[in-house]
Coordinates of N, CA, C and O in Angstrom, one line a residue:
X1 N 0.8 -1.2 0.0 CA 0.0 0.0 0.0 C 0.9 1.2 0.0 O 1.7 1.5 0.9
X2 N 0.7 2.0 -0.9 CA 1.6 3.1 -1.2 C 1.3 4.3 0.1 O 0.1 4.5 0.5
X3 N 2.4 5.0 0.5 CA 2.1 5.9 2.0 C 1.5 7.0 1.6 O 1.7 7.4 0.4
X4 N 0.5 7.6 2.3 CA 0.2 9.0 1.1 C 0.9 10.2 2.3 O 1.2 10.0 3.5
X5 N 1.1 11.7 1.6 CA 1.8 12.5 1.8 C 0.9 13.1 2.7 O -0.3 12.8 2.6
X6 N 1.4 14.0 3.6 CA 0.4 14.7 4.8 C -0.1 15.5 4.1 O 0.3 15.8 3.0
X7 N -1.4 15.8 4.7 CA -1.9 17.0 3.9 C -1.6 18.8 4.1 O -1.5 19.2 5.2
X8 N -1.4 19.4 3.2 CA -1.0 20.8 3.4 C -1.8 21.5 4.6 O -3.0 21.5 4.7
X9 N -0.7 22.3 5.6 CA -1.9 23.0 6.4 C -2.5 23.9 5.6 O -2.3 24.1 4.4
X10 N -3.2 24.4 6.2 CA -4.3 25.5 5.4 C -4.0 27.0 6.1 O -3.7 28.1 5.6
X11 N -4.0 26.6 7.2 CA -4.1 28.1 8.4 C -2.8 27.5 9.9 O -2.6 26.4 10.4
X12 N -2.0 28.9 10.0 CA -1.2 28.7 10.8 C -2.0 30.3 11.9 O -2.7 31.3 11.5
X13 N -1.6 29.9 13.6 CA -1.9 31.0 14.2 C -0.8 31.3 15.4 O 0.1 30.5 15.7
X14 N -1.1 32.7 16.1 CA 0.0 32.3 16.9 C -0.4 33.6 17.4 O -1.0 34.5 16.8
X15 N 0.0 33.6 18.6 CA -0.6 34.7 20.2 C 1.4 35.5 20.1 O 2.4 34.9 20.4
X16 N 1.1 36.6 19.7 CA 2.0 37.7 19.7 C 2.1 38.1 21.4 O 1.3 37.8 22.4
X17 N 3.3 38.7 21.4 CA 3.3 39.8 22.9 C 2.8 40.9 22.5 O 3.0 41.3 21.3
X18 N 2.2 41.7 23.3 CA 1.9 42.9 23.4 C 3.1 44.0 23.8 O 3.5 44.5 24.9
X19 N 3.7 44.1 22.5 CA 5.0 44.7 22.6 C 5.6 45.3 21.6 O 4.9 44.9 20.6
X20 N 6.3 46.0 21.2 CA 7.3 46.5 19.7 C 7.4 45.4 19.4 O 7.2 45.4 18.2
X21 N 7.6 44.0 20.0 CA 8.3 42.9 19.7 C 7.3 42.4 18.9 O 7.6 41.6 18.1
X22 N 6.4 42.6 19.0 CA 5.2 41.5 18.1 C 5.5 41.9 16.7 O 5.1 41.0 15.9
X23 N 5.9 43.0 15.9 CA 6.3 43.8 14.7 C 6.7 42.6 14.1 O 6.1 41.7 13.4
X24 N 8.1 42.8 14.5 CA 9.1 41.9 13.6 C 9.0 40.2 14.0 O 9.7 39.3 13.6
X25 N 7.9 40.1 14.9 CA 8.0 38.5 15.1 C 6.4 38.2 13.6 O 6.2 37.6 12.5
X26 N 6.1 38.9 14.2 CA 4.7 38.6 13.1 C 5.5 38.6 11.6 O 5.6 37.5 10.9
X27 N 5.9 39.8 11.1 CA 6.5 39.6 9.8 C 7.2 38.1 9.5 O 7.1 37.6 8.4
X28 N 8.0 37.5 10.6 CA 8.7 36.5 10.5 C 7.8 35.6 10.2 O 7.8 35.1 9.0
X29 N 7.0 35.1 11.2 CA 5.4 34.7 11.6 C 5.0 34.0 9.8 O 5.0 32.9 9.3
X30 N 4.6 35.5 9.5 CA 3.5 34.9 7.9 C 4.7 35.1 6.8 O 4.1 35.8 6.0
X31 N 6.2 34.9 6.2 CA 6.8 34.7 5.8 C 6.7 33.4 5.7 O 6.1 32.9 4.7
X32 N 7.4 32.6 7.0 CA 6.7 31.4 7.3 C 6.0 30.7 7.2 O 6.2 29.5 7.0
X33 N 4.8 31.3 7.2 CA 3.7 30.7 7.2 C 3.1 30.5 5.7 O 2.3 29.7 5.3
X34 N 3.5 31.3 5.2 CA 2.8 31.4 3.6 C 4.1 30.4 2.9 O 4.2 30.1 1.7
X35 N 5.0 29.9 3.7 CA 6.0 29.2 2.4 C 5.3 28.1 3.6 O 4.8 27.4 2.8
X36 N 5.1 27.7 4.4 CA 4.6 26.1 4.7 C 3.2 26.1 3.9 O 2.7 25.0 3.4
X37 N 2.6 27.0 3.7 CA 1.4 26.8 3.4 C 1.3 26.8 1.7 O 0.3 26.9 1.0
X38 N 2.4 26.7 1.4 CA 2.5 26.9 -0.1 C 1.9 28.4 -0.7 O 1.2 28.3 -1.7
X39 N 2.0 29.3 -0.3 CA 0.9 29.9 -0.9 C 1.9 31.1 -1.8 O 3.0 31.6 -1.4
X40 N 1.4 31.2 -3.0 CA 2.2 31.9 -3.6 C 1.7 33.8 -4.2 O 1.9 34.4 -5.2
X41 N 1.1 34.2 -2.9 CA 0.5 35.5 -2.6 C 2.5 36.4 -2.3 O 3.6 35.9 -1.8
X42 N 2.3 37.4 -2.7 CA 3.5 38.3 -2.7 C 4.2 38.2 -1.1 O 3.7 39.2 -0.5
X43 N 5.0 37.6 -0.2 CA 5.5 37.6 0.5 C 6.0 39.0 1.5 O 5.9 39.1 2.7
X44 N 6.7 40.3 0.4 CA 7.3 40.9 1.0 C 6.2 42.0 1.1 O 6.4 42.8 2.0
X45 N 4.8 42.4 0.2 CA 3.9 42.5 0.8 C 3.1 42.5 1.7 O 2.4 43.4 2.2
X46 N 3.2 40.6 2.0 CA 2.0 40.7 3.1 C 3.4 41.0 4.2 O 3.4 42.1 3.6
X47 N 4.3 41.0 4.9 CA 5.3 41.3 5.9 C 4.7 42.6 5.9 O 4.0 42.9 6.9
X48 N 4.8 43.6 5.0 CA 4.6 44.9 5.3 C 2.9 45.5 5.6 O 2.7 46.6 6.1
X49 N 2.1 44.8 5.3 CA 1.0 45.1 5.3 C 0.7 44.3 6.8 O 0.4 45.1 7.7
X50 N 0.8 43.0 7.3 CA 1.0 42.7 8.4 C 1.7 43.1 9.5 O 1.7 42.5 10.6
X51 N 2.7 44.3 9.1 CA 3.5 45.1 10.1 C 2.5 45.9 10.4 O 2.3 46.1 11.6
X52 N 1.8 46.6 9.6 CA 0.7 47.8 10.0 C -0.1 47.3 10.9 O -0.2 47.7 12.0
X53 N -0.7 46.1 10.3 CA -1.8 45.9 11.3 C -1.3 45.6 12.7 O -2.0 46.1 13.5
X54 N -0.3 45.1 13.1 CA -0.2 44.2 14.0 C 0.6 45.5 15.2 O 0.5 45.4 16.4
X55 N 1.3 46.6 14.5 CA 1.5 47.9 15.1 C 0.5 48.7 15.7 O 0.6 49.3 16.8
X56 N -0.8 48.6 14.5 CA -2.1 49.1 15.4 C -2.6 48.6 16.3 O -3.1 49.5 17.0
X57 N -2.9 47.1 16.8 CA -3.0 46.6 17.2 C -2.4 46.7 18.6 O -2.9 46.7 19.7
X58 N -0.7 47.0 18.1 CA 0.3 47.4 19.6 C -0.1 48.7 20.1 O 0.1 49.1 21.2
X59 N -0.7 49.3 19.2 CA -0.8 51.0 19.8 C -2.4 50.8 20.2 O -2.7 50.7 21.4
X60 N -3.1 50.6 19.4 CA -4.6 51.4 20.2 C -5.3 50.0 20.9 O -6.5 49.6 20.7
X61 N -4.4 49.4 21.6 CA -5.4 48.3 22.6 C -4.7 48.4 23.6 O -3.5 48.7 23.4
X62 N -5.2 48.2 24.9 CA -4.6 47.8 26.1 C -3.7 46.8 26.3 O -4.0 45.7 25.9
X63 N -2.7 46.8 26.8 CA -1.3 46.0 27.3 C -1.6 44.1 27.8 O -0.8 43.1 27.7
X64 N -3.0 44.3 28.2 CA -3.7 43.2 28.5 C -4.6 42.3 27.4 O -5.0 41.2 27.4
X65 N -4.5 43.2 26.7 CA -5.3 42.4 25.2 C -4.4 41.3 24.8 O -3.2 41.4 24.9
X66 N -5.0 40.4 24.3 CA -4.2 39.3 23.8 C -4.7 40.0 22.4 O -5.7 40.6 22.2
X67 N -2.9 39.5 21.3 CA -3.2 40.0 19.9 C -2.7 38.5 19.6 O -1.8 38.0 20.2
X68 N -3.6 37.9 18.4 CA -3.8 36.6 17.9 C -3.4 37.2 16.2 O -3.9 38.3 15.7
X69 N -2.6 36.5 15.4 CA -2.1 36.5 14.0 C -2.4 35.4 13.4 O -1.6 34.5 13.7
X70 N -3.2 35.1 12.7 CA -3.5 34.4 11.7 C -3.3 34.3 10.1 O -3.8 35.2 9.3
X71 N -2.8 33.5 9.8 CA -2.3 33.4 8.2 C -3.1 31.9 7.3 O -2.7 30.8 7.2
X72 N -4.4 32.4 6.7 CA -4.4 31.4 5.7 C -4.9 31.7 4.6 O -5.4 32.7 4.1
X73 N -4.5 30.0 4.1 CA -4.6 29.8 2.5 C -6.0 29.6 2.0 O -6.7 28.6 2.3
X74 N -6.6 30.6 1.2 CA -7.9 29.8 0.7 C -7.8 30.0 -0.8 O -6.7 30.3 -1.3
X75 N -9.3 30.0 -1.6 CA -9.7 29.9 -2.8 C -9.2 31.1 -3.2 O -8.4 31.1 -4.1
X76 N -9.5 32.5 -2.6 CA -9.1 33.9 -3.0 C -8.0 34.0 -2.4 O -8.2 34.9 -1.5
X77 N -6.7 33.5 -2.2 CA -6.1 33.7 -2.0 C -5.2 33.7 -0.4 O -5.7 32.8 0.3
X78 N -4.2 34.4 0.3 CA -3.7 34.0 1.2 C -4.2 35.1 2.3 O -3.6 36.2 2.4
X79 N -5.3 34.6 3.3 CA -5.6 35.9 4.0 C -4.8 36.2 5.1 O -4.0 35.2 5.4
X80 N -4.5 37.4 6.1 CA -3.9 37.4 7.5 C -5.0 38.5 8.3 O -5.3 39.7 8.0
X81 N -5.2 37.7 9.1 CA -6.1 38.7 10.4 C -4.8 38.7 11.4 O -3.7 38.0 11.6
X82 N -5.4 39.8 11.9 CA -5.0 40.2 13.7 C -6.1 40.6 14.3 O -6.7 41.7 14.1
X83 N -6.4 39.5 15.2 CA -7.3 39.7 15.9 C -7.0 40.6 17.9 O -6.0 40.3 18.4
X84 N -7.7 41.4 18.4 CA -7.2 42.1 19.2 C -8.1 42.1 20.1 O -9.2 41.7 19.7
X85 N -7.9 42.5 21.5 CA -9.3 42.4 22.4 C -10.3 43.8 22.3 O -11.4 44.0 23.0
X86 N -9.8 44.7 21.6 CA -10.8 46.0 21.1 C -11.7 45.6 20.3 O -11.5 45.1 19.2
X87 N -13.2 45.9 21.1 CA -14.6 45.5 20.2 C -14.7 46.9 19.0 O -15.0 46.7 17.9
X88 N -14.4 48.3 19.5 CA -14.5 49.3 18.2 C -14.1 48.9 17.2 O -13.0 48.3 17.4
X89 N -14.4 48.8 16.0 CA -14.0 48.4 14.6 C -13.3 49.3 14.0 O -13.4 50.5 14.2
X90 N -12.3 48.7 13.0 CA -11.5 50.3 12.7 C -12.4 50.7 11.2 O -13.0 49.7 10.6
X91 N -12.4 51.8 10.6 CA -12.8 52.3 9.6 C -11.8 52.6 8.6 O -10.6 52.9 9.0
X92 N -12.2 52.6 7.3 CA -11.4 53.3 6.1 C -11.0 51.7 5.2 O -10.2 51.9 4.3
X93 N -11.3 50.6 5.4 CA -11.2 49.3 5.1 C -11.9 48.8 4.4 O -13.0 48.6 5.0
X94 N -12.0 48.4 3.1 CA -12.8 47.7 2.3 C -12.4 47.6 1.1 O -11.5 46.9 0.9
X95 N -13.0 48.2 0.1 CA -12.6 47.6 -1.4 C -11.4 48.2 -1.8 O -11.1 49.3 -1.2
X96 N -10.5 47.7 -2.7 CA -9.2 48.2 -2.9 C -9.6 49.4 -3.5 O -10.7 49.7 -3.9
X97 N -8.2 50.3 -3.6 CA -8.2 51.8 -4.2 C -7.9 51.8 -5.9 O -7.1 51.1 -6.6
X98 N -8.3 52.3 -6.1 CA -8.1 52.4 -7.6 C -6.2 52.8 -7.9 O -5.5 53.5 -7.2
X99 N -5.6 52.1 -9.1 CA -4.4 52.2 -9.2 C -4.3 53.7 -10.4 O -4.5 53.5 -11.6
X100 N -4.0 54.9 -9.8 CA -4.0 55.9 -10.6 C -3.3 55.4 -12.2 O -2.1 55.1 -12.3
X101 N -4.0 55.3 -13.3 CA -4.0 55.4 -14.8 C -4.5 54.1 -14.8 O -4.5 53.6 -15.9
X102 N -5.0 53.2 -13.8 CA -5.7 51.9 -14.1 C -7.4 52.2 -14.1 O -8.0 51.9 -15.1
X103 N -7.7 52.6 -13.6 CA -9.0 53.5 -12.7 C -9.2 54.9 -12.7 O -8.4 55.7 -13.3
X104 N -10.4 55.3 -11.9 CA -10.1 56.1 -11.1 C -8.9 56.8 -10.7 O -7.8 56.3 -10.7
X105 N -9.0 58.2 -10.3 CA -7.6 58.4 -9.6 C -7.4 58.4 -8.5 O -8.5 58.8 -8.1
X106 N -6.7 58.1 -7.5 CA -6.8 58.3 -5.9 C -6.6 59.6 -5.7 O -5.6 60.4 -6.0
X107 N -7.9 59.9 -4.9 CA -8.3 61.5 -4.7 C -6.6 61.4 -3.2 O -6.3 60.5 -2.5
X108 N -5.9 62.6 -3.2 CA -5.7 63.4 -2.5 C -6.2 63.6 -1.4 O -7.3 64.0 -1.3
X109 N -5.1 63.3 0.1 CA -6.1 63.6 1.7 C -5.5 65.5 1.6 O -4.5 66.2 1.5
X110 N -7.4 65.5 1.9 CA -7.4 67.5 2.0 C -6.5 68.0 2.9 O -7.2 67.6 3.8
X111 N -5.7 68.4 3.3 CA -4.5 69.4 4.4 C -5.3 71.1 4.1 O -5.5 71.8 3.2
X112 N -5.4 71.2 5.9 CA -6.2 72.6 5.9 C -4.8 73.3 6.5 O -3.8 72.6 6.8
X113 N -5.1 74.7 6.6 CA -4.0 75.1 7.4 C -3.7 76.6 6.3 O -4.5 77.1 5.5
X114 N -2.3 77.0 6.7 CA -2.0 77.9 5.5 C -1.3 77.6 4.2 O -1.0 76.5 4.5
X115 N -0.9 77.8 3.3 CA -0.5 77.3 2.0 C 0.5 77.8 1.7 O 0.7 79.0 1.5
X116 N 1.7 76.5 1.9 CA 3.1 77.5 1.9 C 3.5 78.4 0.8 O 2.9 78.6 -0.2
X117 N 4.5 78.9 1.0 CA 4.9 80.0 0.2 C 6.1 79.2 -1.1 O 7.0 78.4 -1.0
X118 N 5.4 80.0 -2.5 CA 6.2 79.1 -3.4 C 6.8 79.9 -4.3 O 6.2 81.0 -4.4
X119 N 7.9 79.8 -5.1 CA 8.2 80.2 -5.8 C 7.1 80.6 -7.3 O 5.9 80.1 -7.3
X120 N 7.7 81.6 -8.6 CA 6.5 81.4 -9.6 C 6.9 79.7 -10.5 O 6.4 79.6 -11.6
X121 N 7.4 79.0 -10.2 CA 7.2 78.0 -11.0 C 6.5 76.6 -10.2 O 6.3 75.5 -10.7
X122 N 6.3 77.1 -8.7 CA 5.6 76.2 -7.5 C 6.4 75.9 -6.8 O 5.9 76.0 -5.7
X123 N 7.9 75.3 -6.6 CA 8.3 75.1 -5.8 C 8.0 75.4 -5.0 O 7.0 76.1 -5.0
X124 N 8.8 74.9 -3.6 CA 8.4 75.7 -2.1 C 9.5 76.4 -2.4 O 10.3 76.3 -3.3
X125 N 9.3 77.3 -0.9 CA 10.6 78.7 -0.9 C 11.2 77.8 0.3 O 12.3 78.0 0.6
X126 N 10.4 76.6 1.0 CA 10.9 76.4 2.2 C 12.1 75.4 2.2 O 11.9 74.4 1.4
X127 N 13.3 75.4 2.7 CA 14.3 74.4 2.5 C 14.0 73.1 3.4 O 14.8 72.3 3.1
X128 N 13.5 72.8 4.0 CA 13.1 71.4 4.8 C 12.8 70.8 3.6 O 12.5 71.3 2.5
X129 N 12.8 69.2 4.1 CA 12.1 68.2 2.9 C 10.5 68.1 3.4 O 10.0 68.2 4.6
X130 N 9.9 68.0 2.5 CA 8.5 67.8 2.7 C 8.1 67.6 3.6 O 7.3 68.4 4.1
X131 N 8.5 66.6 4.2 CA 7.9 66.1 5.5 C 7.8 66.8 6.8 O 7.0 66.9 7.8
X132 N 9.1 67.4 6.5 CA 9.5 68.2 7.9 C 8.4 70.0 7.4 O 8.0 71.0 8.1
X133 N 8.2 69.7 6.1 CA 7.6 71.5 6.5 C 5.8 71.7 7.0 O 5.1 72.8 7.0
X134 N 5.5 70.3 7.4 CA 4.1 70.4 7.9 C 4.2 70.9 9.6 O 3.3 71.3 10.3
X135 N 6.1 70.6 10.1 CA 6.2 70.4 11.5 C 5.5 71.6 12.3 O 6.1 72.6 12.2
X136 N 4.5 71.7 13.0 CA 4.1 72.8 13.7 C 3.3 73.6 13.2 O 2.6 74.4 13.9
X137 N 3.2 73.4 12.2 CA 1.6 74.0 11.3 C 0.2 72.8 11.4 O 0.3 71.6 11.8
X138 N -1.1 73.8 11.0 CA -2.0 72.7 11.0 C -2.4 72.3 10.1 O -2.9 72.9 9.2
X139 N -2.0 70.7 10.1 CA -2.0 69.4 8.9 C -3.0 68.7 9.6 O -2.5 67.8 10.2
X140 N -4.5 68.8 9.7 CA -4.9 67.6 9.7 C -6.0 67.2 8.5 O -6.5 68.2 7.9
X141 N -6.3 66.4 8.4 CA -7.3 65.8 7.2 C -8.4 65.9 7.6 O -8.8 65.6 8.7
X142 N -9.1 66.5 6.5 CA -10.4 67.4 7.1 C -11.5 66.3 6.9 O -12.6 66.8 7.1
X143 N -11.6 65.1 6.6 CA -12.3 63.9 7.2 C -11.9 63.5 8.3 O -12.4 62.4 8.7
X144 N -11.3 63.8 8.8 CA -10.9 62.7 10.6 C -10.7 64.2 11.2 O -11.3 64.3 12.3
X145 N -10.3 65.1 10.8 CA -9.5 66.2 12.1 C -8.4 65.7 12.6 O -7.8 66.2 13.5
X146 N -7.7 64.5 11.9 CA -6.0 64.1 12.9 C -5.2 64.6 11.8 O -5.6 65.1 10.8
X147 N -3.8 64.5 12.3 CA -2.9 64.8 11.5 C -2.7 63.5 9.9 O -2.9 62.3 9.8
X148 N -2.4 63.9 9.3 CA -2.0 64.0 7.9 C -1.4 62.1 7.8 O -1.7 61.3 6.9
X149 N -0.5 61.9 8.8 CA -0.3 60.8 8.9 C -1.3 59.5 9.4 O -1.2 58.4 8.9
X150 N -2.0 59.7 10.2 CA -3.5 58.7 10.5 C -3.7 58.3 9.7 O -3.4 59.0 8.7
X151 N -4.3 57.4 9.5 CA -4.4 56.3 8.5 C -3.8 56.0 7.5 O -4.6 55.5 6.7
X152 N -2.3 56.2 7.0 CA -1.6 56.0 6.4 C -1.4 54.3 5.6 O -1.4 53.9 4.5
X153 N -1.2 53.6 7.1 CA -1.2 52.2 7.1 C -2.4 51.6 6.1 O -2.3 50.7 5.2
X154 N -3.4 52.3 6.5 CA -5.2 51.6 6.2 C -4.8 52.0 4.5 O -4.9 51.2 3.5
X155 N -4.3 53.3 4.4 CA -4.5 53.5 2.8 C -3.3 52.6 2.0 O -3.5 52.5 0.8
X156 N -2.3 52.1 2.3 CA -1.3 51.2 2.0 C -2.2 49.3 1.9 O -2.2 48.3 1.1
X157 N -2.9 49.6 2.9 CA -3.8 47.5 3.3 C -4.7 47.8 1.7 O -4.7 47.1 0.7
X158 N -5.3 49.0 2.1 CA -6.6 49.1 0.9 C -5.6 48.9 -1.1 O -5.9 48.3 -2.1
X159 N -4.3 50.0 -0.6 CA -3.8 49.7 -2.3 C -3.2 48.3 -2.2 O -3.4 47.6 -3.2
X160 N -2.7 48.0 -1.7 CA -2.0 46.9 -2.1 C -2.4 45.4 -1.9 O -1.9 44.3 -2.2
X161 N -3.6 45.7 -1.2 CA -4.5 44.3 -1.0 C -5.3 44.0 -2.4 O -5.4 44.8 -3.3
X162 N -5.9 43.0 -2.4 CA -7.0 42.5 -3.0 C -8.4 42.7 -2.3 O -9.5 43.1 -2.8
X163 N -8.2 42.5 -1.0 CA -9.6 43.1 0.1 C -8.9 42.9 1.4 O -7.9 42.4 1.9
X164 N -10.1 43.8 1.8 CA -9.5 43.9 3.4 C -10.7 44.6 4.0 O -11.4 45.4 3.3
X165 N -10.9 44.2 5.5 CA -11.7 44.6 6.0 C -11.6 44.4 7.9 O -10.6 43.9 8.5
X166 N -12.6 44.8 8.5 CA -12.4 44.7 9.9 C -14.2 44.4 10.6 O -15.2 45.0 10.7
X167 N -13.8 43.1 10.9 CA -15.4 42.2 11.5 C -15.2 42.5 13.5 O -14.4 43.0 14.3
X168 N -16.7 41.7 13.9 CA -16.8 42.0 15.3 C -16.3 40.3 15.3 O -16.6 39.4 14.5
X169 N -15.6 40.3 16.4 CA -15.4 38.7 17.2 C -16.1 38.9 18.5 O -16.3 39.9 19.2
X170 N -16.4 37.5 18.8 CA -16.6 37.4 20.5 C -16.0 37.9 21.5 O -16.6 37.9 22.6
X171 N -14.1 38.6 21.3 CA -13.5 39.0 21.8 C -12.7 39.9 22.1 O -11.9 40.1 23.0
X172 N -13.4 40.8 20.2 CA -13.1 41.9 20.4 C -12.9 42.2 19.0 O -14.0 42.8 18.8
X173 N -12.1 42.2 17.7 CA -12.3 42.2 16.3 C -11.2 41.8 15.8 O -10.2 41.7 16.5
X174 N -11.2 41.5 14.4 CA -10.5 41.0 13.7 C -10.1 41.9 12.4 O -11.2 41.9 11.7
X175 N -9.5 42.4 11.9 CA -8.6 43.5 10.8 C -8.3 42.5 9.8 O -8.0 41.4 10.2
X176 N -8.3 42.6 8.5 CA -7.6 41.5 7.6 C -7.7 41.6 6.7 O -8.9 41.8 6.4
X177 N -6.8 41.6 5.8 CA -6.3 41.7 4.5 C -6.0 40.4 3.6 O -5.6 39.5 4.2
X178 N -6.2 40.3 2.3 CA -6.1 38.9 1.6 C -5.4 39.7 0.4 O -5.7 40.9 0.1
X179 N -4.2 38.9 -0.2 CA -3.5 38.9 -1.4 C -3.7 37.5 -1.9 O -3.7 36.3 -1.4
X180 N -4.1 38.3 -3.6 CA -4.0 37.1 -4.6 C -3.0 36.4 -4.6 O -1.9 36.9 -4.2
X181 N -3.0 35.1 -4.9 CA -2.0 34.0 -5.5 C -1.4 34.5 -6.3 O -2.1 35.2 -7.0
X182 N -0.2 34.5 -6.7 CA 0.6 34.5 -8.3 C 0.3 33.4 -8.7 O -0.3 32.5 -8.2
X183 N 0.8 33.9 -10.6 CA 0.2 32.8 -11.3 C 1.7 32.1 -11.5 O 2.6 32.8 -11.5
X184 N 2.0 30.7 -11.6 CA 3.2 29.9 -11.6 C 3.6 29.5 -10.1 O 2.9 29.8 -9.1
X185 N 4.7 28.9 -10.0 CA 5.3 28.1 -8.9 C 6.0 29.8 -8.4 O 6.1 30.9 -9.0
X186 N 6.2 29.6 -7.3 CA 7.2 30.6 -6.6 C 8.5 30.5 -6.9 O 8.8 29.4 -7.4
X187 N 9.6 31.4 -6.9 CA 10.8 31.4 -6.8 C 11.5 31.2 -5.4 O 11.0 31.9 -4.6
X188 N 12.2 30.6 -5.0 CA 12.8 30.8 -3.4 C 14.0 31.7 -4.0 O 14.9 32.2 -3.2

């Protein structure tokens, strides 16, 4: 009688610390997990897209919350939740964003405040790099009222995912993102 081969897991999980430390263990985490699991969804993707979540997760829940990482394989592809003990659901999650000249264009987050000062061909007059010339002025997005950076992560899950969204659990909610399969065998 010929032996038959185990069967592939499907889903791997694993209880993070509530720490900086859960960052770079999770990335390791679904690296892992998507090469036992065969799944041939973009790797250095989901690391990065699973760093956001699992960051949010470190920042806006209590020290006491258990944060649970999940990675699996299905029909649409290779999903990852982080589940956390916060019942509020997060917002700005759902269908992907349009790829400017694929679509739609991705509208611009509005910045109120004053309008710096530019040269006549637009430049700024200001020597800081971009980032640094919002410092101390008022940048927030005039949909939330926060600064300019909030939700940054969410708008990165939404382009670069296939879907993503945030459900209620018995214990509090679950965030999660799915990437397509590639088409062919993987490269190692």
């Amino acid at each position: 009688m010929p032996m038959l081969a185990p069967p592939i897991p499907t889903t791997w999980r694993l209880t993070l610390p509530h720490s900086a430390a859960a960052v770079p263990i999770a990335r390791a985490m679904v690296r892992c997990a998507m090469q036992d699991l065969r799944a041939t969804a973009d790797r250095t993707t989901a690391q990065l897209l699973t760093a956001e979540l699992v960051a949010n997760a470190v920042k806006h829940t209590r020290g006491t919350d258990l944060i649970e990482l999940v990675v699996e394989r299905g029909p649409e592809g290779c999903q990852v939740e982080v589940h956390d003990g916060d019942p509020r659901l997060v917002e700005g999650l759902g269908a992907p964003l349009p790829v400017e000249g694929l679509g739609a264009p991705v509208p611009a987050m509005a910045v109120t405040g004053a309008t710096p000062a530019a040269t006549a061909d637009g430049h700024p007059t200001d020597d800081r790099l971009p980032a640094q010339q919002g410092e101390g002025a008022d940048t927030a997005d005039d949909r939330t009222g926060r600064g300019c950076a909030y939700g940054r992560g969410l708008l990165l899950i939404r382009a670069l995912s296939s879907a993503s969204g945030c459900r209620p659990t018995p214990h509090g909610k679950a965030v999660w993102f799915t990437l397509p399969e590639l088409r062919g065998p993987r490269r190692h």
